[in-house]
mmCIF file of N, CA and C in Angstrom:
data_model
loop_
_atom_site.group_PDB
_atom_site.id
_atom_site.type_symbol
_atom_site.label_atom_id
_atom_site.label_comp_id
_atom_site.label_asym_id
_atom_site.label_seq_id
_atom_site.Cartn_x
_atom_site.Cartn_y
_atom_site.Cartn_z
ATOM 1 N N UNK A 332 -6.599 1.968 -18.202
ATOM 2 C CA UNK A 332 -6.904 1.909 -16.773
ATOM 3 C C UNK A 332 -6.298 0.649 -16.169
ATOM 4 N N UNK A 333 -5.855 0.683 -14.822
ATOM 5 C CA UNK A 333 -5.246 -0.705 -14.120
ATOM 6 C C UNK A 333 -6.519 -0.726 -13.032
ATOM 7 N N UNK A 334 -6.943 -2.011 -13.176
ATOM 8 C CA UNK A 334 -7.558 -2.869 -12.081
ATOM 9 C C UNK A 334 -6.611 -3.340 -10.846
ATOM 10 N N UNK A 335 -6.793 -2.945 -9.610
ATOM 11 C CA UNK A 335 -6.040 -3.168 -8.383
ATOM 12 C C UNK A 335 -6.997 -4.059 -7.483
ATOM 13 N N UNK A 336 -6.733 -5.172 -6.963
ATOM 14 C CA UNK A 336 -7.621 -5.866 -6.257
ATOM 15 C C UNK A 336 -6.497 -6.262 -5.219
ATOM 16 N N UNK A 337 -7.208 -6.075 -3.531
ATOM 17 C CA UNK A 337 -6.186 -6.295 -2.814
ATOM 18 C C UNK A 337 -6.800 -7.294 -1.696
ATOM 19 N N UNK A 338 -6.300 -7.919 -0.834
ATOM 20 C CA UNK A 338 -6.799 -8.821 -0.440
ATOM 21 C C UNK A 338 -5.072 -9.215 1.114
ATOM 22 N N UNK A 339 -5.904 -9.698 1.531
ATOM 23 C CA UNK A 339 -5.042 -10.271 3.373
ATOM 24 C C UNK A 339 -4.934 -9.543 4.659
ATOM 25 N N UNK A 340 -5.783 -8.314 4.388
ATOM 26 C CA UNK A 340 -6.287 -7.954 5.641
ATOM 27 C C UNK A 340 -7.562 -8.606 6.701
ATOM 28 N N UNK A 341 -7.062 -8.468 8.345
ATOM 29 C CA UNK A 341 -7.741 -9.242 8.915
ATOM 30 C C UNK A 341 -7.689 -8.575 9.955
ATOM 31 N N UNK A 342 -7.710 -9.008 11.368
ATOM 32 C CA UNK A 342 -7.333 -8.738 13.105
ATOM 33 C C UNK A 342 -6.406 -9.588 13.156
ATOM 34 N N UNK A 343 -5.852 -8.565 13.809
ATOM 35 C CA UNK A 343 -4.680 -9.147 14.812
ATOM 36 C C UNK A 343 -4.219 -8.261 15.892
ATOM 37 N N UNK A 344 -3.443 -9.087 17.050
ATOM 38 C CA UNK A 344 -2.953 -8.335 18.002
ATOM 39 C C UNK A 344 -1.781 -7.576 18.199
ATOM 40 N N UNK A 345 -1.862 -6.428 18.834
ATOM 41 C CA UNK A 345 -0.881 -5.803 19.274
ATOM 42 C C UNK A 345 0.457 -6.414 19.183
ATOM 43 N N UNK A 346 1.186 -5.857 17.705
ATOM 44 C CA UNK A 346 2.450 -6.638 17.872
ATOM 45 C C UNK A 346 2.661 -7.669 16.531
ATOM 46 N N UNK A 347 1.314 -8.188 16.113
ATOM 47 C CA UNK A 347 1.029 -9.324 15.521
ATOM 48 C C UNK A 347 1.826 -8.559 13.881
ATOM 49 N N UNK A 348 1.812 -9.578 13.186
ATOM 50 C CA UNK A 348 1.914 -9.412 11.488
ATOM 51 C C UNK A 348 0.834 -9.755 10.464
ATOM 52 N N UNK A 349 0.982 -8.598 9.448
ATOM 53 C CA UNK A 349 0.090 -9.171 8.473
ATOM 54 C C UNK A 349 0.394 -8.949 7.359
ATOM 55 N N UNK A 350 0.256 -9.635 6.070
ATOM 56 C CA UNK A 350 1.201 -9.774 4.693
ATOM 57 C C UNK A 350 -0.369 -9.251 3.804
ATOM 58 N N UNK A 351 -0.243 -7.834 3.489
ATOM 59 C CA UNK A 351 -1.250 -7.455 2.287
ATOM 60 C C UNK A 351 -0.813 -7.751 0.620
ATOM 61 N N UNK A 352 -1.571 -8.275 -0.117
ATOM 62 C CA UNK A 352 -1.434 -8.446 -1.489
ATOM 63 C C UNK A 352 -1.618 -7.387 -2.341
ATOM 64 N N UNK A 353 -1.642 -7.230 -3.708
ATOM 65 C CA UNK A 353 -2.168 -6.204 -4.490
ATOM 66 C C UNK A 353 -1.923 -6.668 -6.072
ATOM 67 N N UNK A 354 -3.061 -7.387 -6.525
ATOM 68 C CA UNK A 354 -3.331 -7.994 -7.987
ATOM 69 C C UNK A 354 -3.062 -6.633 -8.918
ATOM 70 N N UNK A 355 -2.526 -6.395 -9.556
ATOM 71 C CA UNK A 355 -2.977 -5.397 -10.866
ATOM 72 C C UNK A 355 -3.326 -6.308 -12.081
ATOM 73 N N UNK A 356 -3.833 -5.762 -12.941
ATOM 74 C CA UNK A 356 -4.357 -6.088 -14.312
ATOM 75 C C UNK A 356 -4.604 -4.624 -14.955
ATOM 76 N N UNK A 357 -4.573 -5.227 -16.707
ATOM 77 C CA UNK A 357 -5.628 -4.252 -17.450
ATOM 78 C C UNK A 357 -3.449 -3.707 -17.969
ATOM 79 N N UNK A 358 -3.785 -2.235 -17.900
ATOM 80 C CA UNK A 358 -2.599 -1.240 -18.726
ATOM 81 C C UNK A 358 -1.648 -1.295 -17.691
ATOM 82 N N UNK A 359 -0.955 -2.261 -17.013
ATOM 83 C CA UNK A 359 0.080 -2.223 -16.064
ATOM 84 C C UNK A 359 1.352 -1.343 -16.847
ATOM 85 N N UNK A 360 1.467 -2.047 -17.898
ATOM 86 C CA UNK A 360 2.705 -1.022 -18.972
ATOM 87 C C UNK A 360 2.550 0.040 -18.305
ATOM 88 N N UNK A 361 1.377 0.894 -18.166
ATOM 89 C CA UNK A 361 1.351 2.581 -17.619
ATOM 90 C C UNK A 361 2.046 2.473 -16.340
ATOM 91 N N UNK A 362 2.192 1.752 -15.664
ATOM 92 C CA UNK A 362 2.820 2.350 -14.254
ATOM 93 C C UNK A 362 3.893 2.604 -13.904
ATOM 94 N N UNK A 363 4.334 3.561 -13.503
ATOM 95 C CA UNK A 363 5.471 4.105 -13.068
ATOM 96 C C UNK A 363 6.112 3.300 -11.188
ATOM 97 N N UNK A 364 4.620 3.421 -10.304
ATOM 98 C CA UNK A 364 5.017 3.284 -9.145
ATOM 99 C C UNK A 364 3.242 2.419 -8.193
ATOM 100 N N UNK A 365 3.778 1.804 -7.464
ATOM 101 C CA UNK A 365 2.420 1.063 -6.655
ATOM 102 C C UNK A 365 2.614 1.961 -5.515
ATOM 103 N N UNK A 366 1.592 2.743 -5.141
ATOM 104 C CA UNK A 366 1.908 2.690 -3.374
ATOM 105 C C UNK A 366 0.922 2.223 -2.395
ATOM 106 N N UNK A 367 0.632 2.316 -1.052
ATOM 107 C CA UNK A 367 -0.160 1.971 0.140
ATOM 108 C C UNK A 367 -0.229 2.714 0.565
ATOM 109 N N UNK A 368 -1.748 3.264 0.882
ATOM 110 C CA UNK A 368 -2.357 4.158 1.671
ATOM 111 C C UNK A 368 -2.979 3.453 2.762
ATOM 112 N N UNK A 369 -3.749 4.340 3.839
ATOM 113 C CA UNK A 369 -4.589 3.713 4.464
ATOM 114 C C UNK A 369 -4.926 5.223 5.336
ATOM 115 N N UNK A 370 -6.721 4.239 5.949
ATOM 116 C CA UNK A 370 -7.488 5.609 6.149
ATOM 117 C C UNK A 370 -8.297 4.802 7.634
ATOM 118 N N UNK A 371 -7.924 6.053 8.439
ATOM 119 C CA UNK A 371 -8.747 5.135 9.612
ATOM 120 C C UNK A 371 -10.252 5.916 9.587
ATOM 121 N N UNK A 372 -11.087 5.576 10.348
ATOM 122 C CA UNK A 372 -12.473 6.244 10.308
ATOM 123 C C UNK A 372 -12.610 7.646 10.970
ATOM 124 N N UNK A 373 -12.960 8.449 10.221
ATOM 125 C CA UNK A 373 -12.733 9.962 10.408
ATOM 126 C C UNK A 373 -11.756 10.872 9.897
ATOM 127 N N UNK A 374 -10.773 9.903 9.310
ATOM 128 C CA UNK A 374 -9.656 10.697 9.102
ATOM 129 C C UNK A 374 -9.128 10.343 7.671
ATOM 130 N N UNK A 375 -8.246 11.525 6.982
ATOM 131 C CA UNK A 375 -7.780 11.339 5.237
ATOM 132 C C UNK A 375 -7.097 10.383 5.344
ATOM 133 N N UNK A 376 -6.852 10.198 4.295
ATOM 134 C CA UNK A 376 -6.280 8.576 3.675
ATOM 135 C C UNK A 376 -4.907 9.066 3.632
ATOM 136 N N UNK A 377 -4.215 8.752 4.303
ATOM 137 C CA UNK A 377 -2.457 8.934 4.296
ATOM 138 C C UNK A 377 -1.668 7.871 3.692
ATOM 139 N N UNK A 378 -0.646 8.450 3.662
ATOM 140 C CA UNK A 378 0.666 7.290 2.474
ATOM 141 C C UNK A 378 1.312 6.654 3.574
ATOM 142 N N UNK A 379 1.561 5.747 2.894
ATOM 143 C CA UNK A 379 2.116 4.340 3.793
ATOM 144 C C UNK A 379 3.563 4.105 3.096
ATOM 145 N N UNK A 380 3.346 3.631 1.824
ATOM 146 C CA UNK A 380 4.746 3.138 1.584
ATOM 147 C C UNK A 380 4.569 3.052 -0.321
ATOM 148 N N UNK A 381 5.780 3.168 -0.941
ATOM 149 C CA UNK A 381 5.670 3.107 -2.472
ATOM 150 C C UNK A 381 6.735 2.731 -2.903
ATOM 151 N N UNK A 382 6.596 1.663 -4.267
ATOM 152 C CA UNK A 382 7.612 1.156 -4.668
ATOM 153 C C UNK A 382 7.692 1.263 -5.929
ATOM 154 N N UNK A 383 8.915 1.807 -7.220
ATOM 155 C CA UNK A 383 8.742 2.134 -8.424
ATOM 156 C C UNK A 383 8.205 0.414 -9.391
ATOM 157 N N UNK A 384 7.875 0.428 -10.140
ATOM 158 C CA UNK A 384 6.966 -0.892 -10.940
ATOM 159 C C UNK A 384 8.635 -1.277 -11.266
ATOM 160 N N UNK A 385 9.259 -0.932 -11.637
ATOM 161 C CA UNK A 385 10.949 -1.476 -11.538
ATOM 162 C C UNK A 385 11.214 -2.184 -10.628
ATOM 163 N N UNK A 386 10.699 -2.126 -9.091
ATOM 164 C CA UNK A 386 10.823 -2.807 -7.974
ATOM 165 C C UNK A 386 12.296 -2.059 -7.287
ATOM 166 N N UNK A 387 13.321 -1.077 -8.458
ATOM 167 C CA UNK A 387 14.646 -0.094 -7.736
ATOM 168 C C UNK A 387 14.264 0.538 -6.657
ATOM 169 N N UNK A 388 13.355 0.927 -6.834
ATOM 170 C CA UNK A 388 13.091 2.158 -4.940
ATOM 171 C C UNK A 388 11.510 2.163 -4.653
ATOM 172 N N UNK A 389 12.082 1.952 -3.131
ATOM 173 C CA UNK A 389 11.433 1.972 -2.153
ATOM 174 C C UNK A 389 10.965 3.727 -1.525
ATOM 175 N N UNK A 390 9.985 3.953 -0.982
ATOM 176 C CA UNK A 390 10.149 5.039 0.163
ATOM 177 C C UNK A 390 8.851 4.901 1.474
ATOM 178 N N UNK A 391 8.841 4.863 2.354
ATOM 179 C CA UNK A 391 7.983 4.972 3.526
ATOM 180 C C UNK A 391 7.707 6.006 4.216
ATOM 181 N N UNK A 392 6.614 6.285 4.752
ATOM 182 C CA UNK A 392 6.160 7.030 5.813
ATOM 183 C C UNK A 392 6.880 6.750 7.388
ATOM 184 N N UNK A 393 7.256 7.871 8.015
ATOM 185 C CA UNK A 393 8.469 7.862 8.460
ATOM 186 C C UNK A 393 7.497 6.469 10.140
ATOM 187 N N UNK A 394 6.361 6.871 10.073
ATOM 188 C CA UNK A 394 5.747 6.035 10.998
ATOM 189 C C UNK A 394 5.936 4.689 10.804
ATOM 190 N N UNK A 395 5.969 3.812 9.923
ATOM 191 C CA UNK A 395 6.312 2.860 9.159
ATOM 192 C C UNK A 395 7.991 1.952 9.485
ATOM 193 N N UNK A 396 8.256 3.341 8.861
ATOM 194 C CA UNK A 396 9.867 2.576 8.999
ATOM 195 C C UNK A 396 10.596 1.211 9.522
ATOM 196 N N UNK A 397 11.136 0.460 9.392
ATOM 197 C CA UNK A 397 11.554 -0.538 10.381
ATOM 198 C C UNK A 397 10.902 -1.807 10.427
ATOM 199 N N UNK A 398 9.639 -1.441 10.231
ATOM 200 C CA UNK A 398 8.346 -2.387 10.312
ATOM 201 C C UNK A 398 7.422 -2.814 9.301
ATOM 202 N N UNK A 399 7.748 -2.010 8.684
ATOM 203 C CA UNK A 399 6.727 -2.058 7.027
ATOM 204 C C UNK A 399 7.983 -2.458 6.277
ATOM 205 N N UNK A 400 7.469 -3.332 5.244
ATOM 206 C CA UNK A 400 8.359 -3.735 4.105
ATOM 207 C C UNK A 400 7.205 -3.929 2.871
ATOM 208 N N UNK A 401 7.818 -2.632 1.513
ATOM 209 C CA UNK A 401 6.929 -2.690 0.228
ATOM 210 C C UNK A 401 8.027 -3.599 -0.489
ATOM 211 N N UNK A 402 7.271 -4.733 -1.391
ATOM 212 C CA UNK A 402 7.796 -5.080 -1.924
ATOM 213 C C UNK A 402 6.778 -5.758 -3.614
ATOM 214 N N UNK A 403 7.860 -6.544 -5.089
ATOM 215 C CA UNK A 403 6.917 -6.798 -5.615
ATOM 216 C C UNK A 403 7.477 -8.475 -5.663
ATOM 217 N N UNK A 404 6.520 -8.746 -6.125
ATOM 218 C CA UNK A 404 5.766 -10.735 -6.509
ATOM 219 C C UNK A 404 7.176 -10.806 -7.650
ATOM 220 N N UNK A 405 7.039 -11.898 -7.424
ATOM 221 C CA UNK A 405 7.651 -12.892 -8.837
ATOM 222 C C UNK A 405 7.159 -11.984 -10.299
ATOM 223 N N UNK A 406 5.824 -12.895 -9.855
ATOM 224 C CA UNK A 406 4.600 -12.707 -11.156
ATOM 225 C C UNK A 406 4.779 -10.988 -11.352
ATOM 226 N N UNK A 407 5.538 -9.555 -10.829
ATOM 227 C CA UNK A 407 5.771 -8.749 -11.869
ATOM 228 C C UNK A 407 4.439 -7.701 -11.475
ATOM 229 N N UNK A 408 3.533 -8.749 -11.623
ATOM 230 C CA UNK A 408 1.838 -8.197 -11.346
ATOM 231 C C UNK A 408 1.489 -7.840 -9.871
ATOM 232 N N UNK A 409 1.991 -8.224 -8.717
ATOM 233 C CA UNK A 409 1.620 -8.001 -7.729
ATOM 234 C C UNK A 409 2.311 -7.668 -6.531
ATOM 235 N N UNK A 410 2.156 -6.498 -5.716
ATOM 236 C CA UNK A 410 2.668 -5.673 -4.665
ATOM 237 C C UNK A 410 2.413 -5.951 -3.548
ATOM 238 N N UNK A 411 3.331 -6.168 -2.963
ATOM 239 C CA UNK A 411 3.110 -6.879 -0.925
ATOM 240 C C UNK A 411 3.299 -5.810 0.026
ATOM 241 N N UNK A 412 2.750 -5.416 1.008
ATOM 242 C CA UNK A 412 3.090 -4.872 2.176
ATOM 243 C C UNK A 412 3.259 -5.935 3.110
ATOM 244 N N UNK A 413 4.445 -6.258 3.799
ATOM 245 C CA UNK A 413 4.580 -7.050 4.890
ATOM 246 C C UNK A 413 4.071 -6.149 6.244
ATOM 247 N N UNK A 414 3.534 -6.077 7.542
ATOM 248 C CA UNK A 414 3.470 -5.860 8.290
ATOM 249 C C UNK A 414 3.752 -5.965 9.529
ATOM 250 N N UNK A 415 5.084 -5.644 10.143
ATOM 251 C CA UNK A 415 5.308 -6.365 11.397
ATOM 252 C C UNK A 415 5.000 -4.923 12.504
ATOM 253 N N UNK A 416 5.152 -5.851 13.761
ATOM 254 C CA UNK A 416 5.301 -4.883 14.971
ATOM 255 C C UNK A 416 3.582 -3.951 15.059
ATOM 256 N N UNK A 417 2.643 -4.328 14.567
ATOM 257 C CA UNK A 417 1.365 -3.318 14.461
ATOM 258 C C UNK A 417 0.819 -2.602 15.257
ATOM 259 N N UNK A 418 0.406 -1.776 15.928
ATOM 260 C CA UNK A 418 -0.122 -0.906 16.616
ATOM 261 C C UNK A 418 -1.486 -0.897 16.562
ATOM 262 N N UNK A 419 -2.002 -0.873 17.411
ATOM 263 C CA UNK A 419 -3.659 -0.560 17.513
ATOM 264 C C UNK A 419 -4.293 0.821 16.947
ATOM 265 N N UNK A 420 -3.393 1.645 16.871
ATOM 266 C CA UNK A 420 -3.493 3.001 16.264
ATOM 267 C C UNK A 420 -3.368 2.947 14.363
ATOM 268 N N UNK A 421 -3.201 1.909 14.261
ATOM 269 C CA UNK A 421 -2.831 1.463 12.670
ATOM 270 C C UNK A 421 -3.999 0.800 12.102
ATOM 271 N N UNK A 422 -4.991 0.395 12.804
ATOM 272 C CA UNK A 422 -6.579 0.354 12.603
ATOM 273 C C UNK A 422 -6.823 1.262 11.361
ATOM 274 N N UNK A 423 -7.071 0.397 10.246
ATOM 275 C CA UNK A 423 -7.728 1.480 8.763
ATOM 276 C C UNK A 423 -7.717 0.727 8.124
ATOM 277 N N UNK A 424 -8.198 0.967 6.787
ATOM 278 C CA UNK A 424 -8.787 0.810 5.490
ATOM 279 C C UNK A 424 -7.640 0.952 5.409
ATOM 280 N N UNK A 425 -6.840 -0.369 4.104
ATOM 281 C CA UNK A 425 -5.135 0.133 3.348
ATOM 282 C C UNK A 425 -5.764 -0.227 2.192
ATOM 283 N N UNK A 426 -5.611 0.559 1.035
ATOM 284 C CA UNK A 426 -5.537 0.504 -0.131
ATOM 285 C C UNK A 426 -4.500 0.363 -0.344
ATOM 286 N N UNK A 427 -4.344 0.093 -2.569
ATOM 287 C CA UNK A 427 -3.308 -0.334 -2.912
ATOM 288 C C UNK A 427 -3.820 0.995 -4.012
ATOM 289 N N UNK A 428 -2.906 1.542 -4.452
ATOM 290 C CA UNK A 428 -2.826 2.649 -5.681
ATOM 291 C C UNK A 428 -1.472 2.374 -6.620
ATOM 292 N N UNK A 429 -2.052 2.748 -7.989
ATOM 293 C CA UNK A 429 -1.509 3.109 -8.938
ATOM 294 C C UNK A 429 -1.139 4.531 -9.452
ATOM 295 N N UNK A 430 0.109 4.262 -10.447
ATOM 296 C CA UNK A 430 0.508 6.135 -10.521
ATOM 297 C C UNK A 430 1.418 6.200 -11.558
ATOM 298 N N UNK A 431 1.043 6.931 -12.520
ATOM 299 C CA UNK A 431 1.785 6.947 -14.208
ATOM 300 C C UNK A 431 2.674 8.049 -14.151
ATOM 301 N N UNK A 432 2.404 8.577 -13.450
ATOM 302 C CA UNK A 432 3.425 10.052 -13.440
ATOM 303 C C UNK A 432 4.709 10.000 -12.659
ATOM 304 N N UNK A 433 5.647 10.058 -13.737
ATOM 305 C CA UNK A 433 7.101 9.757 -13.113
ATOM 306 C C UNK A 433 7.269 10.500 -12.036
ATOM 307 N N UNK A 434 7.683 9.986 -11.028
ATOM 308 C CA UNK A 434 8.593 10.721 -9.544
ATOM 309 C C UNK A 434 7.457 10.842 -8.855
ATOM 310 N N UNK A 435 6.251 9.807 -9.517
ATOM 311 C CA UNK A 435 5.029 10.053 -8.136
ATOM 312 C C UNK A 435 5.704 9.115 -7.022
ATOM 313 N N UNK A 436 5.005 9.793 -5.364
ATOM 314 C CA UNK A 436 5.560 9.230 -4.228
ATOM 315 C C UNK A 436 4.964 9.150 -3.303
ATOM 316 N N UNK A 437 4.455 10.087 -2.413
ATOM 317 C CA UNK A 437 3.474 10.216 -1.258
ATOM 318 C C UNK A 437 2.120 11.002 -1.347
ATOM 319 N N UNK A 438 1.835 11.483 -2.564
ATOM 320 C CA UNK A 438 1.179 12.654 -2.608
ATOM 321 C C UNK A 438 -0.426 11.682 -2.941
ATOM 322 N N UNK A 439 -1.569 11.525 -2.593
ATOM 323 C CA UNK A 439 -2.584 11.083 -2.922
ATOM 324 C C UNK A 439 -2.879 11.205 -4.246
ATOM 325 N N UNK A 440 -3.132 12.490 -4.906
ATOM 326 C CA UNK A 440 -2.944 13.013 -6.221
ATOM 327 C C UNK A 440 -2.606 12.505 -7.259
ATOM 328 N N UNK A 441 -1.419 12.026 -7.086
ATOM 329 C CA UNK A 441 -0.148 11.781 -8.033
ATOM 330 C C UNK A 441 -0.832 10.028 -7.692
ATOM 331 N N UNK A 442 -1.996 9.528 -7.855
ATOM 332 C CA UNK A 442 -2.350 8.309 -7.818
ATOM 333 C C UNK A 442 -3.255 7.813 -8.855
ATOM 334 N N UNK A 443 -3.213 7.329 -9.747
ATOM 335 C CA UNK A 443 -4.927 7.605 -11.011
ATOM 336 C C UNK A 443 -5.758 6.141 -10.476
ATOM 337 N N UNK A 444 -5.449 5.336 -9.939
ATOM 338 C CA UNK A 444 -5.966 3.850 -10.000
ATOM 339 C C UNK A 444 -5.905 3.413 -8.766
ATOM 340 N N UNK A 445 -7.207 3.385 -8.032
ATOM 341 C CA UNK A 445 -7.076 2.416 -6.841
ATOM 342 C C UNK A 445 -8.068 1.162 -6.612
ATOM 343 N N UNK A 446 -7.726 0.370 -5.503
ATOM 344 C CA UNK A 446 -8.209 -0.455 -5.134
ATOM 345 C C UNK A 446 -9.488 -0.651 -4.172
ATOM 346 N N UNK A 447 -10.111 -1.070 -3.723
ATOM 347 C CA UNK A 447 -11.128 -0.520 -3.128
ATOM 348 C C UNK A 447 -10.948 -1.659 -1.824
ATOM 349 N N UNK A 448 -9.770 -1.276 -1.186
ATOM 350 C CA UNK A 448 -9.015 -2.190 -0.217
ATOM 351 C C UNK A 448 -9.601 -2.808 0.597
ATOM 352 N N UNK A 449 -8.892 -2.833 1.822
ATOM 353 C CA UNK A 449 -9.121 -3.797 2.763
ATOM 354 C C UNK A 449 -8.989 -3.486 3.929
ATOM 355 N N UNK A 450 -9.640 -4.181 4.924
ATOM 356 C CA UNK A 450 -9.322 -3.595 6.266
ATOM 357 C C UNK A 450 -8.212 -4.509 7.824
ATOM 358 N N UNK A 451 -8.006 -4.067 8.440
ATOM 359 C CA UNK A 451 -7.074 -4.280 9.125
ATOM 360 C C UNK A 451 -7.289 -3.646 10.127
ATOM 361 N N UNK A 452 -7.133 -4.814 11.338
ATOM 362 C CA UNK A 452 -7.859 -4.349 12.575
ATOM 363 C C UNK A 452 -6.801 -5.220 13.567
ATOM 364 N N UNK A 453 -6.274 -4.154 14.244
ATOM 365 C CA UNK A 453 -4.928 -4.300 15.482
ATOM 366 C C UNK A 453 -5.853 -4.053 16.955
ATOM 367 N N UNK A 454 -5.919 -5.539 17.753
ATOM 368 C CA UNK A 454 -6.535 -5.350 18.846
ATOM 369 C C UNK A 454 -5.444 -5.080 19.908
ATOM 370 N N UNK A 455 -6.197 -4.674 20.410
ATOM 371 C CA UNK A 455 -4.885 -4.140 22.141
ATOM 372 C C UNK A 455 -4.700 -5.552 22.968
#
């Protein structure tokens, strides 16, 4: 099992940036790919962005694009979402997930290990 602990969500304004972390520990060897979800209140937890544990490829949610940057740490162990340009509509819970199954990508499913994230709050 991988332990995911994520941490640097906060408020900010319309426009503002915010840099999310994502610790793994425990069977990292197993991972194939990290990705970012996030879930606003009322609604499923959608894919954000995923990067293979190789750090070779990237892919995003097409909402994202431009503005989101997945990336990994030095340390090997830990996954960044940069956040620029934010929207008030981007208000949610972002988790950080894990995923052993080669060519996992956007699919919730295709995730075995998550984080029990963080929140992020874009004022108008």
């Amino acid at each position: 099992q991988v332990q995911l602990v994520e941490s640097g969500g906060g408020s900010v304004q319309t426009g503002g940036s915010l840099k999310l972390s994502c610790a793994a520990s425990g069977r990292t060897f197993s991972i194939y790919a990290m990705g970012w979800f996030r879930q606003a209140p009322g609604k499923e937890r959608d894919f954000v962005a995923t990067i293979t544990w190789s750090g070779g490829s990237t892919y995003y949610a097409d909402s994202v694009k431009g503005r989101f940057t997945i990336s990994r740490g030095n340390a090997k162990n830990t996954v960044y979402l940069q956040m620029n340009s934010l929207k008030p509509e981007e208000t949610a819970v972002y988790y950080c997930a894990a995923a052993k199954a080669c060519g996992a990508t956007i699919s919730r499913g295709e995730y075995d290990d998550w984080g029990q994230g963080t929140q992020v709050t874009v004022t108008a």
